[in-house]
Amino acid sequence: MADFNCFFLSKMMAVKILRFNQRDYTFAKAHDFSVCDNIFRMTKRIYSQRRGMSDMKLFDVEDKRKMNFMVFFLYIVVVLVPFSVITHRYYMREIPSAESLYPVTTAILFVLHALIAFFMLMQYMANRKKLYMAVLSFAYSLSALYLVCKLLYYPGVFMAGSVIEGNLNDLSIYWIFRSITMAAVFVLTAYLYRRRDSIQLNHRLVLSMMLVVSLLLFVLTYMLSSENSLIGLDIVSADERNYSKLWSGKIGYIVALSWALATVLIAYVTRLKNTFWLAIGLSCISYFGNVVILHSSIYINSFAWRSARFFEVLSTFFIVTVLLYDIFVVYKKTLKKYRVSYESSIRDPLTNLYNRRYYYDAMKGYFDNKNTGGVNLAVLVADIDYFKHFNDTYGHIKGDEVIKYVAYTLARSLRDEDIPSRIGGEEFSAFVIGATQEEVCAIAERFRINVSQHETSDFSGTIPEQVTISVGVYFMVDADETAEGCVAKADAAMYQAKQSGRNCVVVYREPSA
Ligand SMILES: Nc1nc2c(ncn2[C@@H]2O[C@H](COP(=O)(O)OP(=O)(O)OP(=O)(O)O)[C@@H](O)[C@H]2O)c(=O)[nH]1
């Protein structure tokens, strides 16, 4: 017993320390973290020794975090690095596909980013504590806006028969601003996630400031594009249609650095503790890979452009998948909770038989459906004989055991289609559907005999002495009878059984006039 208590005490401590570890490290530090750390390690050892015996859910958090980091590094080592190396090797190789592939992927990305923004906004609406979700939603909305603008620079997409060729300089300006803004918002997300428990955060202020800054950046992007002649940014040579000027300057490095910073911060602050943050981390590192790969490309049709696009699509795909998976998880959990709460609302907690309310509702439902025509219906009512004696002699806990035993025996004595219920303290009832009168009497008799033979049951060790029951049976004759009426008649027959000396089955007979 002492061991058992210690087990739970340790479990509580472990919860606390895990929280310190992941949520409030500074608080833990200020309160002598070394002590907590020792207890944590000790608890973990106790748990490890008990693996298989106890549920290890607590440490799932830790294990999952490590797993996510492994996936993260595997992605870098197995996908990102080899892809970048291959791309670097063949960066000049031109792919003869049309430039039209570019606006097609842009359109796909636009739809996906708009969807992500919508899903994240819904998550924020559902849980207003998650300000970082609103901010992320903002990042993807902005990205969708930039992507639409990029599409507008491909007039050929909208005009049948025209050549699909965009203004590469403007497209690059939009790409740079979209990337830098998104990376900056991811950095802000990491900060907000870290401060998610803080009540001082003014959501409206944060979101309004983001809106203003983003709009200013958007206007600046527009001003730098060819739409405006006052100021301009010339990064792509329009005649040669190549990007050597862009990548020889500092801009490429700034974009790459912003994504590197966003990746490190997201991984450090969130510790990739769940699938969502893993997806965000993978997304950031994919954007970083995107920039690194683009760095080796000069022509729009080069292999490097295609692989960079692949990483951008991949990065979006991670987020879409995890958001859809989240919806599935929430749906599954809600369904499970609903089932559990529904079951507990229709069951009697002591015996797990149906409760009185469900029992009467089920009978009424059966009568209302007019399924009664031609089907034999019967009601049994059973009461434990001298039950007060069990309570008085052995105490109420033993009395409860007797009730559980009789309920268990009732359920075992019935067929699957019958409905057993506990309708009162030590009173039970069953609705027997589609059985002949002989079969119903046989069921009632079987129930009575089974109850009296507790030595051969699973309860042999807990029932102190023989238990008997008195059973009343009523066969429904009139299609217009009510559930309460049927139970009352079976109850009357049960009282006759009590009067006849108990431990017997009596069938209800209409009193003669
Ligand atoms: N342990 C326990 N006792 C209960 C519960 N519900 C009702 N009782 C007790 O069950 C007893 C019912 O006793 P009575 O109806 O007087 O009659 P009896 O002793 O069963 O004798 P009979 O005349 O054979 O019915 C009362 O003492 C109630 O307190 C319960 O959920 N658990």
XYZ file of C-alpha atoms and ligand atoms in Angstrom:
545
model
C 0.000 0.000 0.000
C 2.824 2.370 0.891
C 4.399 1.673 -2.463
C 1.119 2.454 -4.158
C 0.873 5.849 -2.458
C 4.465 6.651 -3.294
C 3.694 5.811 -6.901
C 1.005 8.464 -7.050
C 3.015 11.007 -5.106
C 5.830 10.564 -7.580
C 3.446 10.903 -10.442
C 2.225 14.260 -9.139
C 5.771 15.516 -8.686
C 6.723 14.351 -12.124
C 3.844 16.332 -13.604
C 5.046 19.428 -11.846
C 8.623 19.012 -12.868
C 7.738 18.250 -16.456
C 5.816 21.492 -16.484
C 8.803 23.319 -15.043
C 10.964 21.780 -17.691
C 8.855 22.707 -20.615
C 6.797 25.690 -19.663
C 8.406 27.724 -16.977
C 12.075 27.035 -16.774
C 12.894 30.342 -15.090
C 10.378 29.698 -12.334
C 11.864 26.259 -11.770
C 15.346 27.715 -11.635
C 14.344 30.277 -9.052
C 12.946 27.511 -6.865
C 16.012 25.328 -6.620
C 15.634 23.378 -9.772
C 18.365 20.933 -8.754
C 16.092 19.410 -6.084
C 13.249 19.072 -8.560
C 15.618 17.676 -11.127
C 16.774 14.941 -8.763
C 13.217 13.975 -7.889
C 12.391 14.037 -11.568
C 15.235 11.669 -12.423
C 14.378 9.409 -9.499
C 10.718 9.315 -10.508
C 11.656 8.582 -14.065
C 13.772 5.635 -12.902
C 10.892 4.258 -10.801
C 8.642 4.583 -13.819
C 11.159 2.966 -16.131
C 11.324 -0.026 -13.811
C 7.571 -0.256 -13.986
C 7.348 -0.002 -17.764
C 4.599 -2.280 -18.995
C 2.856 -2.201 -15.614
C 1.925 1.455 -15.392
C 0.790 3.810 -18.102
C 3.753 5.868 -19.220
C 1.662 8.690 -20.553
C 3.483 11.273 -18.500
C 6.744 10.549 -20.182
C 5.131 10.366 -23.576
C 5.573 14.138 -23.686
C 9.331 13.788 -23.240
C 9.572 10.832 -25.624
C 7.485 12.600 -28.246
C 9.680 15.681 -28.053
C 12.803 13.574 -28.629
C 11.100 11.736 -31.485
C 10.093 15.024 -33.112
C 13.663 16.308 -32.908
C 14.842 13.073 -34.516
C 12.332 13.496 -37.362
C 13.457 17.110 -37.735
C 17.143 16.195 -38.052
C 16.388 13.198 -40.265
C 14.506 15.504 -42.607
C 17.509 17.813 -42.793
C 20.023 14.989 -43.271
C 18.026 12.677 -45.536
C 15.975 15.130 -47.610
C 17.170 18.703 -47.428
C 20.945 18.269 -47.611
C 21.016 15.621 -50.405
C 18.493 17.624 -52.403
C 20.532 20.791 -52.020
C 23.732 18.957 -53.036
C 22.085 17.413 -56.118
C 20.541 20.751 -57.048
C 23.878 22.497 -56.675
C 25.431 19.949 -59.009
C 22.800 20.385 -61.704
C 21.833 23.978 -60.970
C 22.491 25.182 -64.488
C 20.574 22.375 -66.135
C 17.513 23.840 -67.744
C 14.247 21.987 -67.635
C 12.482 22.354 -70.941
C 9.087 22.741 -69.260
C 7.202 25.943 -69.887
C 7.415 28.892 -67.502
C 3.681 28.323 -67.002
C 4.523 25.792 -64.275
C 5.522 28.717 -62.074
C 2.110 30.445 -61.986
C 0.434 27.052 -61.587
C 2.398 26.276 -58.402
C 1.838 29.868 -57.257
C -1.922 29.384 -57.645
C -1.796 26.083 -55.729
C 0.227 27.707 -52.958
C -2.220 30.598 -52.822
C -5.170 28.236 -52.249
C -3.279 26.233 -49.622
C -2.010 29.303 -47.751
C -5.489 30.820 -47.708
C -6.838 27.535 -46.311
C -4.094 27.359 -43.659
C -4.843 30.956 -42.643
C -8.528 30.098 -42.302
C -7.894 26.932 -40.237
C -5.479 28.748 -37.917
C -7.908 31.588 -37.427
C -10.589 29.033 -36.499
C -8.192 27.541 -33.947
C -7.652 30.984 -32.432
C -11.414 31.608 -32.350
C -11.893 28.268 -30.583
C -9.178 29.001 -28.031
C -8.535 32.707 -27.538
C -5.449 31.985 -25.459
C -3.586 30.939 -28.596
C -2.627 34.382 -29.853
C 0.264 32.806 -31.743
C -2.330 31.005 -33.881
C -3.888 34.317 -34.916
C -0.409 35.633 -35.721
C 0.432 32.551 -37.789
C -2.912 32.893 -39.552
C -1.898 36.451 -40.332
C 1.412 35.244 -41.819
C -0.375 32.858 -44.171
C -3.037 35.445 -45.113
C -0.263 37.851 -46.034
C 1.519 35.176 -47.977
C -1.738 34.443 -49.859
C -2.040 38.152 -50.656
C 1.522 38.328 -51.994
C 0.904 35.171 -54.027
C -2.190 36.716 -55.634
C -0.148 39.784 -56.535
C 2.505 37.555 -58.053
C -0.169 35.866 -60.158
C -1.260 39.263 -61.465
C 2.227 39.678 -62.888
C 1.463 36.720 -65.139
C -1.273 38.200 -67.317
C -0.873 35.259 -69.685
C -2.441 32.996 -67.057
C -5.734 34.817 -67.358
C -5.728 35.326 -71.116
C -6.159 32.273 -73.282
C -3.612 32.034 -76.034
C -1.125 34.553 -74.603
C 2.438 33.705 -73.778
C 2.900 32.993 -70.087
C 5.797 35.188 -69.172
C 6.030 37.307 -66.013
C 7.918 40.404 -64.987
C 10.773 38.669 -63.188
C 11.980 41.774 -61.377
C 8.558 42.441 -59.814
C 8.063 38.768 -59.064
C 11.377 38.674 -57.212
C 10.535 41.801 -55.195
C 7.262 40.201 -54.094
C 9.073 36.962 -53.292
C 11.662 38.765 -51.126
C 9.068 40.721 -49.141
C 6.798 37.713 -48.741
C 9.690 35.601 -47.426
C 11.045 38.226 -45.047
C 7.591 39.129 -43.675
C 6.690 35.475 -43.141
C 9.994 34.695 -41.421
C 9.555 37.753 -39.179
C 6.045 36.644 -38.234
C 7.358 33.151 -37.405
C 9.936 34.774 -35.100
C 7.121 36.757 -33.470
C 5.129 33.518 -33.145
C 7.997 31.926 -31.215
C 8.062 34.939 -28.865
C 4.281 34.870 -28.350
C 4.340 31.132 -27.750
C 6.936 31.632 -25.048
C 4.727 34.274 -23.412
C 1.455 32.410 -24.009
C 0.585 32.276 -20.298
C 1.124 35.982 -19.819
C -2.064 37.916 -19.205
C -0.439 41.217 -20.073
C -0.539 40.534 -23.795
C -3.025 42.795 -25.484
C -4.277 40.727 -28.403
C -5.885 43.628 -30.232
C -2.770 45.749 -29.937
C -0.481 42.969 -31.201
C -2.757 42.187 -34.156
C -3.335 45.854 -35.048
C 0.393 46.579 -34.972
C 1.012 43.586 -37.200
C -1.646 44.793 -39.605
C -0.119 48.273 -39.814
C 3.462 47.028 -40.250
C 2.417 44.424 -42.859
C 0.417 46.974 -44.820
C 3.350 49.388 -44.796
C 5.627 46.618 -46.044
C 3.074 45.716 -48.687
C 2.880 49.335 -49.879
C 6.693 49.456 -49.959
C 6.722 46.287 -52.088
C 4.276 47.893 -54.487
C 6.333 51.098 -54.614
C 9.496 49.169 -55.421
C 7.818 47.265 -58.248
C 7.520 48.476 -61.819
C 4.065 49.892 -61.018
C 5.760 52.938 -59.560
C 8.329 55.032 -61.340
C 9.474 57.166 -58.366
C 11.501 54.515 -56.569
C 12.415 51.127 -57.873
C 14.538 48.086 -57.183
C 16.358 46.548 -60.083
C 17.441 43.057 -59.114
C 16.667 40.933 -62.156
C 17.953 41.783 -65.568
C 14.826 41.947 -67.696
C 16.556 41.332 -71.032
C 18.570 38.288 -70.093
C 15.891 36.980 -67.726
C 18.459 35.797 -65.208
C 18.917 36.243 -61.467
C 22.674 36.647 -61.134
C 22.281 40.211 -59.859
C 19.840 39.159 -57.120
C 22.029 36.399 -55.736
C 25.272 38.313 -55.959
C 23.895 40.960 -53.557
C 23.076 40.740 -49.858
C 19.322 40.260 -50.207
C 19.556 36.481 -50.639
C 21.615 36.227 -47.450
C 19.123 38.367 -45.517
C 16.223 36.129 -46.570
C 18.185 32.966 -45.746
C 19.226 34.371 -42.368
C 15.644 35.337 -41.489
C 14.500 31.772 -42.107
C 17.456 30.313 -40.218
C 16.586 32.540 -37.246
C 12.904 31.593 -37.448
C 13.794 27.868 -37.546
C 16.156 28.034 -34.582
C 13.735 30.078 -32.474
C 10.740 27.885 -33.252
C 12.712 24.714 -32.446
C 14.233 26.211 -29.284
C 11.113 27.836 -27.844
C 8.523 25.185 -28.697
C 10.976 22.273 -28.335
C 8.909 20.720 -31.126
C 6.756 19.317 -28.376
C 3.936 18.158 -30.615
C 3.139 17.412 -34.246
C 1.956 20.959 -34.880
C 5.248 22.533 -33.823
C 7.158 19.837 -35.647
C 5.287 20.794 -38.827
C 5.999 24.486 -38.244
C 9.689 23.673 -37.635
C 9.849 21.558 -40.796
C 8.112 24.314 -42.696
C 10.681 26.918 -41.559
C 13.655 24.725 -42.392
C 12.094 23.977 -45.798
C 11.833 27.704 -46.497
C 15.472 28.027 -45.503
C 16.311 25.177 -47.907
C 14.255 26.922 -50.556
C 16.450 30.035 -50.313
C 19.706 28.054 -50.197
C 18.705 26.138 -53.320
C 17.551 29.259 -55.126
C 20.917 30.778 -54.438
C 22.457 28.478 -57.012
C 19.931 29.260 -59.695
C 20.185 31.860 -62.371
C 17.487 31.022 -64.899
C 13.779 30.617 -64.238
C 13.723 27.259 -66.000
C 16.719 25.895 -64.147
C 16.549 22.711 -62.128
C 17.245 24.757 -58.964
C 14.046 26.772 -59.379
C 12.027 23.603 -59.681
C 13.528 22.019 -56.560
C 13.160 25.251 -54.588
C 9.500 25.319 -55.515
C 9.266 21.703 -54.415
C 10.471 22.688 -50.941
C 7.995 25.504 -50.699
C 5.142 23.159 -51.624
C 6.504 20.562 -49.186
C 6.645 23.111 -46.405
C 3.015 24.070 -47.031
C 2.040 20.423 -47.250
C 3.419 19.759 -43.719
C 1.176 22.429 -42.244
C -1.936 21.406 -44.177
C -1.445 17.773 -43.168
C -0.969 18.550 -39.510
C -3.982 20.882 -39.414
C -6.182 18.237 -40.999
C -4.741 15.643 -38.632
C -5.527 17.976 -35.693
C -9.148 18.155 -36.808
C -9.255 14.369 -36.968
C -7.764 14.098 -33.456
C -10.225 16.643 -32.042
C -13.111 14.811 -33.745
C -11.939 11.469 -32.339
C -11.513 12.865 -28.824
C -14.895 14.614 -28.916
C -16.603 11.466 -30.124
C -14.935 9.433 -27.381
C -15.903 11.984 -24.712
C -19.449 12.063 -26.040
C -19.660 8.263 -25.942
C -18.284 8.135 -22.399
C -20.627 10.859 -21.128
C -23.609 9.336 -22.958
C -22.863 5.901 -21.506
C -22.556 7.341 -17.990
C -25.832 9.216 -18.445
C -27.759 6.027 -19.254
C -26.007 3.626 -16.859
C -26.322 3.074 -13.142
C -22.835 3.785 -11.703
C -22.892 0.949 -9.149
C -24.031 -1.927 -11.361
C -23.452 -0.575 -14.876
C -26.956 -1.748 -15.780
C -29.205 0.755 -17.568
C -30.678 3.322 -15.219
C -34.373 3.814 -14.584
C -34.750 6.788 -16.957
C -33.107 5.050 -19.909
C -35.073 1.875 -19.190
C -38.450 3.595 -19.349
C -37.361 5.644 -22.395
C -36.247 2.477 -24.199
C -39.567 0.782 -23.478
C -41.532 3.865 -24.550
C -39.429 4.136 -27.710
C -40.243 0.541 -28.490
C -43.971 1.114 -27.961
C -43.972 4.395 -29.967
C -42.338 2.710 -32.933
C -45.358 0.416 -33.014
C -43.037 -2.547 -33.184
C -45.257 -4.356 -30.745
C -47.589 -5.950 -33.287
C -47.032 -9.701 -33.259
C -43.961 -9.520 -30.978
C -44.199 -11.064 -27.527
C -43.165 -8.583 -24.842
C -42.671 -9.216 -21.147
C -41.400 -7.367 -18.107
C -39.583 -8.895 -15.134
C -39.216 -7.192 -11.762
C -36.880 -8.709 -9.169
C -36.173 -7.672 -5.568
C -33.471 -9.026 -3.251
C -34.962 -10.894 -0.301
C -34.164 -9.565 3.161
C -31.617 -7.186 1.746
C -31.727 -5.003 4.857
C -30.222 -7.968 6.726
C -27.056 -7.800 4.539
C -26.665 -4.097 5.210
C -27.275 -4.461 8.938
C -25.050 -7.520 9.382
C -22.138 -6.882 7.004
C -22.338 -3.142 6.372
C -23.364 -1.070 3.343
C -20.219 -1.834 1.351
C -20.975 -5.546 1.454
C -24.619 -4.645 0.684
C -23.403 -2.877 -2.456
C -21.429 -6.002 -3.411
C -24.640 -8.029 -3.168
C -26.430 -5.528 -5.427
C -23.568 -5.737 -7.947
C -23.680 -9.522 -7.818
C -27.436 -9.657 -8.531
C -27.057 -7.112 -11.374
C -24.230 -9.152 -12.896
C -26.311 -12.332 -12.640
C -29.335 -10.623 -14.232
C -27.260 -9.472 -17.225
C -25.846 -12.996 -17.619
C -29.253 -14.633 -17.415
C -30.813 -12.510 -20.172
C -30.370 -12.662 -23.941
C -28.587 -9.934 -25.914
C -31.821 -8.358 -27.169
C -33.294 -7.922 -23.657
C -32.823 -4.719 -21.634
C -31.742 -5.092 -17.977
C -32.046 -2.208 -15.526
C -31.693 -1.245 -11.875
C -34.911 0.636 -11.186
C -34.471 1.129 -7.432
C -32.113 0.438 -4.496
C -32.255 -3.377 -4.575
C -34.898 -3.655 -7.261
C -34.186 -4.731 -10.838
C -36.229 -5.016 -13.990
C -35.806 -6.464 -17.478
C -37.674 -5.855 -20.716
C -37.785 -9.156 -22.589
C -38.440 -8.838 -26.327
C -39.682 -11.585 -28.683
C -39.688 -14.539 -26.279
C -42.575 -16.942 -25.725
C -44.194 -17.130 -22.280
C -42.346 -20.416 -21.581
C -39.032 -18.820 -22.579
C -39.677 -15.775 -20.345
C -40.526 -18.035 -17.387
C -37.353 -20.034 -18.093
C -35.288 -16.815 -18.110
C -36.832 -15.658 -14.808
C -36.284 -19.057 -13.225
C -32.706 -19.219 -14.518
C -32.053 -15.776 -13.004
C -33.525 -16.809 -9.627
C -31.506 -20.052 -9.482
C -28.262 -18.399 -10.648
C -28.571 -15.782 -7.884
C -28.992 -18.437 -5.209
C -25.797 -20.221 -6.347
C -23.222 -17.563 -5.518
C -20.498 -20.114 -4.606
C -20.102 -21.065 -8.257
C -20.055 -17.446 -9.497
C -17.207 -14.956 -9.943
C -18.440 -13.283 -6.729
C -17.958 -16.403 -4.570
C -15.317 -14.716 -2.395
C -17.224 -11.471 -1.823
C -20.791 -12.622 -1.081
C -20.984 -13.534 2.645
C -24.031 -15.804 2.461
C -26.686 -17.095 0.103
C -28.736 -14.418 -1.677
C -32.234 -15.025 -2.953
C -34.607 -12.954 -5.038
C -38.329 -12.740 -5.639
C -39.358 -12.260 -9.266
C -42.593 -10.984 -10.809
C -43.378 -11.513 -14.503
C -45.862 -9.661 -16.658
C -46.727 -10.596 -20.267
C -47.946 -7.638 -22.255
C -51.371 -8.264 -23.780
C -52.678 -4.844 -24.817
C -50.790 -2.834 -27.488
C -51.814 0.456 -25.812
C -50.204 -0.284 -22.442
C -47.638 2.110 -21.006
C -44.128 1.292 -19.786
C -45.025 2.354 -16.241
C -48.187 0.217 -16.348
C -46.247 -2.899 -17.398
C -43.609 -2.417 -14.685
C -46.317 -1.790 -12.058
C -47.983 -5.098 -12.945
C -44.687 -7.029 -12.836
C -44.014 -5.287 -9.514
C -47.396 -6.450 -8.167
C -46.500 -10.032 -9.164
C -43.136 -9.644 -7.404
C -44.954 -8.624 -4.187
C -47.074 -11.748 -4.515
C -43.824 -13.739 -4.726
C -42.663 -12.050 -1.501
C -45.931 -12.950 0.158
C -45.637 -16.551 -1.074
C -42.453 -17.017 0.952
C -39.862 -15.302 -1.337
C -37.201 -16.953 -3.570
C -39.738 -17.755 -6.277
C -41.149 -16.523 -9.606
C -44.796 -15.387 -9.887
C -46.590 -14.536 -13.146
C -49.013 -11.611 -13.019
C -52.713 -12.572 -13.182
C -55.458 -9.975 -13.620
C -57.492 -9.820 -10.369
C -60.802 -11.582 -10.925
C -63.810 -9.271 -10.792
N -26.042 -1.058 0.471
C -27.085 -0.465 -0.131
N -28.283 -0.505 0.443
C -29.337 0.048 -0.182
C -29.198 0.686 -1.410
N -30.429 1.140 -1.793
C -31.290 0.791 -0.820
N -30.644 0.124 0.167
C -31.185 -0.448 1.366
O -31.982 -1.580 1.015
C -32.867 -1.818 2.084
C -34.219 -2.268 1.523
O -34.874 -2.994 2.507
P -36.422 -3.247 2.515
O -37.043 -2.715 1.261
O -36.981 -2.735 3.818
O -36.653 -4.757 2.554
P -35.708 -5.997 2.498
O -34.805 -6.003 3.673
O -35.016 -6.039 1.189
O -36.687 -7.177 2.605
P -37.810 -7.658 1.626
O -39.059 -7.514 2.384
O -37.435 -9.059 1.304
O -37.783 -6.797 0.420
C -32.949 -0.542 2.903
O -32.332 -0.761 4.151
C -32.143 0.463 2.112
O -31.401 1.349 2.928
C -27.900 0.742 -2.004
O -27.683 1.280 -3.076
N -26.887 0.142 -1.329
